[in-house]
Coordinates of C-alpha atoms in Angstrom, one line a residue:
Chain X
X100 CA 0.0 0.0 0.0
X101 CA 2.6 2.2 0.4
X102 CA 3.3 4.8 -2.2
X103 CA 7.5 3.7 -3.6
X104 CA 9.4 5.4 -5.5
X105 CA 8.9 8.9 -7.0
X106 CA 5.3 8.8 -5.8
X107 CA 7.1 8.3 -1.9
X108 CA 9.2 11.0 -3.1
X109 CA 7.0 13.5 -3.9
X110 CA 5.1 13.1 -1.3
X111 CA 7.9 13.2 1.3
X112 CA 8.7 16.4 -0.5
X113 CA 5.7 17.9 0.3
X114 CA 5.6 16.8 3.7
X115 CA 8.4 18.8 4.7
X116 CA 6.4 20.9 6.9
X117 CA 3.2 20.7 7.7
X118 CA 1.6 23.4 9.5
X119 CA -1.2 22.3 12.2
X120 CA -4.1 24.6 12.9
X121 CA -5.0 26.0 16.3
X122 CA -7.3 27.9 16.8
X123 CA -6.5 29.0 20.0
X124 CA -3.2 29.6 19.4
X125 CA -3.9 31.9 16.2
X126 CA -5.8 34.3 18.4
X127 CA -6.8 37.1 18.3
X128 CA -6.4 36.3 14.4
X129 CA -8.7 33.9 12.2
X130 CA -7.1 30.4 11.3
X131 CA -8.0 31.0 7.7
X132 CA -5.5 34.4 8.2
X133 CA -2.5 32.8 9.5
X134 CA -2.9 29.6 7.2
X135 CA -3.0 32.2 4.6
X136 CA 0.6 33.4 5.3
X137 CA 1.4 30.1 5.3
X138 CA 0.0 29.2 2.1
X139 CA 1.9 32.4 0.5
X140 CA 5.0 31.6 2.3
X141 CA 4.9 28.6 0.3
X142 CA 3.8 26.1 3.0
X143 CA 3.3 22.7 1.0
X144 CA 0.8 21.0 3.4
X145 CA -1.6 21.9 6.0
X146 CA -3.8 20.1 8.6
X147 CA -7.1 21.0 10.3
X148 CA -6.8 20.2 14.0
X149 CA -10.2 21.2 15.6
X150 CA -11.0 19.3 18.9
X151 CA -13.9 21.6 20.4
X152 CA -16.3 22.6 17.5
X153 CA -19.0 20.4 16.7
X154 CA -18.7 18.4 12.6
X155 CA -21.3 20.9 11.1
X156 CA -19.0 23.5 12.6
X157 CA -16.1 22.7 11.3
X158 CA -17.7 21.8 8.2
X159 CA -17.3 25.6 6.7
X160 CA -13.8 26.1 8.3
X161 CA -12.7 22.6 6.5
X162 CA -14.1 23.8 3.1
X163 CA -12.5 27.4 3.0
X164 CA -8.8 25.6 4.2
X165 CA -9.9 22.9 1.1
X166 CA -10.3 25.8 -1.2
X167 CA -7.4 28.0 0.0
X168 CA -5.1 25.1 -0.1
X169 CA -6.1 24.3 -3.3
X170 CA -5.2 27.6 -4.4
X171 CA -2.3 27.2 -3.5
X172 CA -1.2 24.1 -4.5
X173 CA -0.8 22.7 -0.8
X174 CA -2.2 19.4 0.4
X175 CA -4.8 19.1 2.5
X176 CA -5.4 16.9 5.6
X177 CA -8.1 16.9 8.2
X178 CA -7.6 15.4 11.7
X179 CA -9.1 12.7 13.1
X180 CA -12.4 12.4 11.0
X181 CA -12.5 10.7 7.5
X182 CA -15.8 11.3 6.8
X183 CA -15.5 15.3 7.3
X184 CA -12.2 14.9 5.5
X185 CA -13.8 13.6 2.6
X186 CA -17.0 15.8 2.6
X187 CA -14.6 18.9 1.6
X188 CA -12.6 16.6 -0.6
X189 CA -9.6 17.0 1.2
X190 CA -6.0 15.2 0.5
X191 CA -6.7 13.1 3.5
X192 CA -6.8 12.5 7.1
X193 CA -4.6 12.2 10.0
X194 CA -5.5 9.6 12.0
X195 CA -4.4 9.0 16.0
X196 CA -4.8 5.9 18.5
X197 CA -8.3 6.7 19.5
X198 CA -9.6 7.3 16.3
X199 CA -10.8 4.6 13.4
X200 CA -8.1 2.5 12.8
X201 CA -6.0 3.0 9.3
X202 CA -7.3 -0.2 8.2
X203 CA -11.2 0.7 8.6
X204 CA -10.4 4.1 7.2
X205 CA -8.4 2.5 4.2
X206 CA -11.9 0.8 3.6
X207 CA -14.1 4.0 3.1
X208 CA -11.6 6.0 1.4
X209 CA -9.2 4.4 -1.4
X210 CA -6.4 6.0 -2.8
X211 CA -5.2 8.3 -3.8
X212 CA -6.9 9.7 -0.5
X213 CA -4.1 10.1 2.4
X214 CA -3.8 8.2 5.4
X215 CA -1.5 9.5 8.3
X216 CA -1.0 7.7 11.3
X217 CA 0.4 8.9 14.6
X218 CA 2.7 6.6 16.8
X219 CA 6.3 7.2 18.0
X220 CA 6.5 3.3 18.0
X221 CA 8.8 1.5 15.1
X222 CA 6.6 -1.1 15.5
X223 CA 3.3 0.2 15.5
X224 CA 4.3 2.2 12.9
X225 CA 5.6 -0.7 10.9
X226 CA 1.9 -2.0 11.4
X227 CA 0.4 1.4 10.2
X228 CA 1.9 1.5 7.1
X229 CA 1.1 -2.3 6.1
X230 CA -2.8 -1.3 6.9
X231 CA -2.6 1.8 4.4
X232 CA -1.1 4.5 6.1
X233 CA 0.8 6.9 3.8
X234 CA 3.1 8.6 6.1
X235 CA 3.3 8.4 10.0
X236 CA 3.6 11.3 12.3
X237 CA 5.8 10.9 14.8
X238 CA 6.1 12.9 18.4
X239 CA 6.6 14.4 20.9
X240 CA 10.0 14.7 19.4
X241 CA 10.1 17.5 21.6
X242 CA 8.2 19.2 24.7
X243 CA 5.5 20.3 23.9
X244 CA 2.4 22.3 25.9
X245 CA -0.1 22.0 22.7
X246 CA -1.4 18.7 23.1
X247 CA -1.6 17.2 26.5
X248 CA -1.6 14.2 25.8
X249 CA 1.4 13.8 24.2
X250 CA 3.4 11.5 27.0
X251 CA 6.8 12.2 26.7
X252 CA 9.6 13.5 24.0
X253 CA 11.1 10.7 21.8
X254 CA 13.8 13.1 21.0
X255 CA 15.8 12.8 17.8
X256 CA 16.8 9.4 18.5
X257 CA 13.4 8.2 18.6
X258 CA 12.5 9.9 15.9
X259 CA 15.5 8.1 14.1
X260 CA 14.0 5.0 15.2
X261 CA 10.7 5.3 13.4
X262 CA 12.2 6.9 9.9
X263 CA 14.5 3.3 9.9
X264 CA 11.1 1.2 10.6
X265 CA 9.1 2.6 7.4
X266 CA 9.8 3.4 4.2
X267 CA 6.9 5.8 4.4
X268 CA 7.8 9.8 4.8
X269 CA 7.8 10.6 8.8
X270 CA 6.7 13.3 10.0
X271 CA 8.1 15.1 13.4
X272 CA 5.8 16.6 15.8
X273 CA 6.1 18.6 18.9
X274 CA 8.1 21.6 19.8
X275 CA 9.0 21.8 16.0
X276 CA 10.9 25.4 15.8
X277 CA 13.2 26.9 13.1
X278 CA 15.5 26.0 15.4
X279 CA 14.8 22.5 15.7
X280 CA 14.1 21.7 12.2
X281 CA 17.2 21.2 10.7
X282 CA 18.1 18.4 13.0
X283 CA 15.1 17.1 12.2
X284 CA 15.6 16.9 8.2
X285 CA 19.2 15.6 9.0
X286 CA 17.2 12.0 10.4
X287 CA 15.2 12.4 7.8
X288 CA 11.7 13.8 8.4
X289 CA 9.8 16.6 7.7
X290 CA 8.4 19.0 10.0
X291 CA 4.7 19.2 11.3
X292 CA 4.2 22.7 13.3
X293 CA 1.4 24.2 15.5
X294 CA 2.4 26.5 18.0
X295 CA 5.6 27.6 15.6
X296 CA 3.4 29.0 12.9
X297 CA 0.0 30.0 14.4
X298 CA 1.3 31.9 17.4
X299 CA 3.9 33.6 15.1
X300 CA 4.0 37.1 15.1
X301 CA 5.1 36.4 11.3
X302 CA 3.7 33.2 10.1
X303 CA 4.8 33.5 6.6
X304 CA 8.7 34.1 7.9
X305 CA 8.3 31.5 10.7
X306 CA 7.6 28.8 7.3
X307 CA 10.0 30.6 5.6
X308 CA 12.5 29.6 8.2
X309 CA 11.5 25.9 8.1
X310 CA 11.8 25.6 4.3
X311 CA 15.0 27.0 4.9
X312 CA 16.5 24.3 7.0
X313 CA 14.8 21.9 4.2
X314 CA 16.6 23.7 1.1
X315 CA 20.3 23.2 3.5
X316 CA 19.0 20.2 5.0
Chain V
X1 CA -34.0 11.9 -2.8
X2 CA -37.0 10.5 -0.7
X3 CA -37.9 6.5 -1.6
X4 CA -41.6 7.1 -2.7
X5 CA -44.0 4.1 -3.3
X6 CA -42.9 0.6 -2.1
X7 CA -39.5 1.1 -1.0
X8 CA -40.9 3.6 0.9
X9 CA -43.6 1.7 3.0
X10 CA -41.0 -1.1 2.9
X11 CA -38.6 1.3 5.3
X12 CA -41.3 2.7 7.2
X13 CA -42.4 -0.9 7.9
X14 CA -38.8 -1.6 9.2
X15 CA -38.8 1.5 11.1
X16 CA -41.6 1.0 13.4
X17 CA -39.6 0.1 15.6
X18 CA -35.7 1.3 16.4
X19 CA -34.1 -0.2 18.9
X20 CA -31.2 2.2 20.6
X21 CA -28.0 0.9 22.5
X22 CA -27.0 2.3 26.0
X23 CA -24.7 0.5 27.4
X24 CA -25.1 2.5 31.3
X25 CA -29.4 0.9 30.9
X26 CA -27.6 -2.3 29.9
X27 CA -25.6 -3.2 32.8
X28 CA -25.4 -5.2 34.2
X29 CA -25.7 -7.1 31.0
X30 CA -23.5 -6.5 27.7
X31 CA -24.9 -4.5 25.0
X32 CA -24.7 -7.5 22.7
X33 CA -26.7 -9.4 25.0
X34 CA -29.8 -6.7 24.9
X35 CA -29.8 -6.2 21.7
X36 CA -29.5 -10.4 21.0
X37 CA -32.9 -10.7 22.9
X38 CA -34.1 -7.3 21.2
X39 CA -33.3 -9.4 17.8
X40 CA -34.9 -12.6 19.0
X41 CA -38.2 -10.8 20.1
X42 CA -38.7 -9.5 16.2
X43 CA -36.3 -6.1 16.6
X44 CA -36.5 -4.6 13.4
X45 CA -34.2 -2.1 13.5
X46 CA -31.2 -1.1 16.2
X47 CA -28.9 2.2 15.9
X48 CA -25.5 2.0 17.8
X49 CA -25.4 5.0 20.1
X50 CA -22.2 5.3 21.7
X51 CA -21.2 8.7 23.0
X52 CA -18.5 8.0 25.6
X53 CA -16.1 5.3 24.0
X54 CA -13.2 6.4 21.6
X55 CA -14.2 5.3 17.5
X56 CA -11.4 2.5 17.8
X57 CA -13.1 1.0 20.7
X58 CA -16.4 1.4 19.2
X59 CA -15.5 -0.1 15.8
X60 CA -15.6 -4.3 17.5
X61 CA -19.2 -3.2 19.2
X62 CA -20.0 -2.0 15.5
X63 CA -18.8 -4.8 13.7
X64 CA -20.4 -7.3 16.2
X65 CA -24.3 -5.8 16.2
X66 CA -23.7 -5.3 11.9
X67 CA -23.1 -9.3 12.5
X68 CA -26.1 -10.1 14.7
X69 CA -28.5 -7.6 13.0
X70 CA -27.9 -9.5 9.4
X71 CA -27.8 -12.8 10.6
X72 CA -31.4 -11.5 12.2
X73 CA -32.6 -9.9 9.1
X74 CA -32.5 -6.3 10.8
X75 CA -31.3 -3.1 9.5
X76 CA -28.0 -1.4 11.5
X77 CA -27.5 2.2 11.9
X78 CA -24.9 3.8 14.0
X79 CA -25.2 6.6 15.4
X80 CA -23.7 10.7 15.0
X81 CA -20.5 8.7 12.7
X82 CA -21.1 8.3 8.6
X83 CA -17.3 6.9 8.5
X84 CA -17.9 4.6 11.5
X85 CA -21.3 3.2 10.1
X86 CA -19.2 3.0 6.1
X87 CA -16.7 1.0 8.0
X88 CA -18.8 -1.6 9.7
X89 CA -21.2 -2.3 6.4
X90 CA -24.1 -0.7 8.2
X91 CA -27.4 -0.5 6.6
X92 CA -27.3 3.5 7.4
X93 CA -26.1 6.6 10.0
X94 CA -28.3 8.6 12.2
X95 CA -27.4 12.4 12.3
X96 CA -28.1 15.1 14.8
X97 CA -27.8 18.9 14.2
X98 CA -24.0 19.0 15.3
X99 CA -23.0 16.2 13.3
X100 CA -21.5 16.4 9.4
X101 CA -24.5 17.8 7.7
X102 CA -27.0 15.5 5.8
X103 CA -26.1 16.8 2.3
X104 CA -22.2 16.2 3.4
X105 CA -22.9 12.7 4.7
X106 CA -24.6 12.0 1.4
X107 CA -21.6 13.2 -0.6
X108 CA -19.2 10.6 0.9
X109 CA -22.0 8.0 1.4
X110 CA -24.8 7.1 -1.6
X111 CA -27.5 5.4 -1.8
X112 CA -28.6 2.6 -1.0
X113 CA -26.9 3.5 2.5
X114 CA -29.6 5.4 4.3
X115 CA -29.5 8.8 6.5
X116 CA -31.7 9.8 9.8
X117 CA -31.8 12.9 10.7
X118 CA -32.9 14.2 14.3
X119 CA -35.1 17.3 14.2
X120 CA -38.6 18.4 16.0
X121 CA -39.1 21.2 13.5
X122 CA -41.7 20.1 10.7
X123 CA -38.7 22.8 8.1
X124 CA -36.0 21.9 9.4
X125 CA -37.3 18.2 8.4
X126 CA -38.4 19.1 4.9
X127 CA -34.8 20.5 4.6
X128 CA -33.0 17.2 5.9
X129 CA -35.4 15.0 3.3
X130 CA -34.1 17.8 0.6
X131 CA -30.7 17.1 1.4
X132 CA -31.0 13.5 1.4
X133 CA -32.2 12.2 4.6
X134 CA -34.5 9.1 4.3
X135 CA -36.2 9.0 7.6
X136 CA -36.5 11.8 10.6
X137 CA -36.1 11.0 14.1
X138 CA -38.6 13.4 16.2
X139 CA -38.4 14.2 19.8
X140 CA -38.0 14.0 22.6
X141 CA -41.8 13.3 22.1
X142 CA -42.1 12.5 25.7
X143 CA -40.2 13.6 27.8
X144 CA -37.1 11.5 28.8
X145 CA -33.8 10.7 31.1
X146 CA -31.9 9.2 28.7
X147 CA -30.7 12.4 26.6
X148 CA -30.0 15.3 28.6
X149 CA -29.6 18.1 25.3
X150 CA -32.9 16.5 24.3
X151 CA -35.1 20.0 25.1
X152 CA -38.9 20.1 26.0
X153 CA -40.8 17.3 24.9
X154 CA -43.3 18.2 21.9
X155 CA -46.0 15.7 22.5
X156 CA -48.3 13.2 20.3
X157 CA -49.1 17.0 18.6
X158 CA -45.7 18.1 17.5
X159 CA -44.9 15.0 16.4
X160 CA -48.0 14.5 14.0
X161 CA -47.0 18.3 12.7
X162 CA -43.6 16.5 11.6
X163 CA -45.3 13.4 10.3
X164 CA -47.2 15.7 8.3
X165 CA -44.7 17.7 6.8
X166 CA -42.4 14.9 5.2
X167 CA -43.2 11.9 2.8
X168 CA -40.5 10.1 4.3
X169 CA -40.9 8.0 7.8
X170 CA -40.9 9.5 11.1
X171 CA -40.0 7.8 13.9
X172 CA -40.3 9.1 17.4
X173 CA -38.0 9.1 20.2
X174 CA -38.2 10.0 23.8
X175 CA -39.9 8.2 26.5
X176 CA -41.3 5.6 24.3
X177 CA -42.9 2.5 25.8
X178 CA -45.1 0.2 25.3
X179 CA -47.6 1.6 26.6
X180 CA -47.2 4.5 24.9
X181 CA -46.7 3.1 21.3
X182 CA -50.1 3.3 20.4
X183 CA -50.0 7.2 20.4
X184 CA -47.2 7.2 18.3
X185 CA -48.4 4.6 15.4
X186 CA -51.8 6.3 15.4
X187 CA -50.0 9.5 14.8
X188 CA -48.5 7.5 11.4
X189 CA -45.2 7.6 13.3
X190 CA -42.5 4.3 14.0
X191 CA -41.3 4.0 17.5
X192 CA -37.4 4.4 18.7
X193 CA -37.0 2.9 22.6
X194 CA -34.1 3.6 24.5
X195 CA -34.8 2.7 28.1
X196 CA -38.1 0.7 27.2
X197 CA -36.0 -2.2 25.7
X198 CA -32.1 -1.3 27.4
X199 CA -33.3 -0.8 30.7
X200 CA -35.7 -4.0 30.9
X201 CA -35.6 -7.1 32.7
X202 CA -37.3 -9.0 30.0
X203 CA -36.0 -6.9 26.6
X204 CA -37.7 -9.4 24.6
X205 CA -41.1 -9.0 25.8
X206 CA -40.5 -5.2 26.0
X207 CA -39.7 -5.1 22.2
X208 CA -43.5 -7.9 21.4
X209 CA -44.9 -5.3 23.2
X210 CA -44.5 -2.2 21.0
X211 CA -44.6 -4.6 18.1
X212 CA -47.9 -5.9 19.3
X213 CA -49.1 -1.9 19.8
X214 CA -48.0 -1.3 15.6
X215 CA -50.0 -4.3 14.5
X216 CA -52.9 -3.5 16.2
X217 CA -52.1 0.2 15.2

């Protein structure tokens, strides 16, 4: 199931950074502003993290992202539900422990729709990928205070870990800086940001900086 | 989008009576075990409602009532979840007003895979059967424990104002026994029991009961 080749390529390319919504975070601006930046600061792929609005509210906010990121040439993933994910014909879906399994998902939506799959396990990740998943997301690499229930940081090492278990791209998330990135790229991943991009003062120059590290990576 | 004709009474037939899982009313029996009698007894219809377990840990309850209700000749929904109920093979998905939209459900889910929609509002159900719902679940008729956001009850009244502002089947919910059934066939309604068949002693002869109530209707 998994993509090989220049297909695994591309898409690895592309997953460089993904930038995470938040709505608190972007406060006292919209998401749909700061993902804007991030779209014209060339981000290549954004997710849709909402945990407190009800579906039919998200709905709209998922549809606007859909049609920005389409704009803009970016992929497109929405957390946690496939059915809202393919509603607004997004890219795909990122999909955690609690939520349908990759498998079940993998059922309702063939390819080319996306599957990610968060785990900082080899194994489980191993797993993932032979149900469907498309890439794996992989944290806390580092601390990180937006999402609680993170457990502990894997660090580089474990990050490491996972990129050797799956020929799938890997994504590292948690306390993902500028700073932090290029180590990152130098195991191999790409970059997923929340709090780095939507509590920016500068969203476009805090992508800007991650791309960076990518181009010298 | 509405069935008209045969397919339509067909469904209504099948919807006279929805049985709905709670697994607190269950204890200190399984779920499985309720709705196995339910089946027994002539069930018709069950709709998985599960609001406190996590979608992965709902998925085996899923797949094990799709079993039972096919092997008893019964039609599944699950509850608030189109991607859950895709998953599972059920027969259809019931949605409330802060789930994925009806005309958003039907995009990632077509026919013949059927759509409820809750709403005491005689427009608001002329809108859902627009978008693409096949039957409306209206209540709290009486009122009821079992659903806390359910509002004021709108009585044997309200709910004939729904039956008669749709085509497609109505089927009440809230406080719905046996001895009220009756009420709600005369009204051209089906019956949905929560706490009529979960909570009892003897499910089975709970679910002859309203059965007996819609032949006599």
């Amino acid at each position: 199931m998994t993509p090989s080749g220049p297909a695994r390529d591309e898409l690895a390319a592309r997953l460089r950074l993904i930038v995470i919504t938040d709505r608190d975070l972007a406060r006292p601006r919209e998401v749909t502003e700061v993902v804007g930046e991030a779209l014209r600061a060339g981000a290549p792929a954004i997710q849709l993290r909402e945990k407190t609005l009800p579906p039919r509210d998200t709905l709209p906010l998922a549809r606007r992202l859909r049609a920005d990121t389409r704009a803009a040439g970016a992929l497109f993933f929405v957390n946690d539900r496939p059915d809202l994910a393919l509603a607004v014909g997004a890219d795909g879906v990122h999909l955690g422990p609690d939520d349908l399994p990759v498998a079940a998902a993998r059922r309702i939506a063939p390819p080319p729709f996306l599957i990610g799959y968060s785990t900082d396990d080899p194994d489980a990740a191993r797993a993932a990928v032979a149900d469907g998943a498309h890439y794996i997301g992989c944290g806390a690499v580092f601390p990180t205070s937006t999402k609680s229930d993170a457990g502990r940081a894997v660090g580089l090492r474990g990050l490491a870990r996972v990129v050797a278990a799956v020929d799938a791209p890997v994504v590292a998330i948690g306390g993902i800086d500028a700073a932090r990135a290029p180590g990152v790229f130098r195991v191999g991943a790409g970059c997923a940001a929340v709090s780095a991009v939507m509590a920016a003062a500068d969203p476009g120059r805090a992508v800007h900086s991650i791309l960076r590290a990518a181009a010298e990576g």
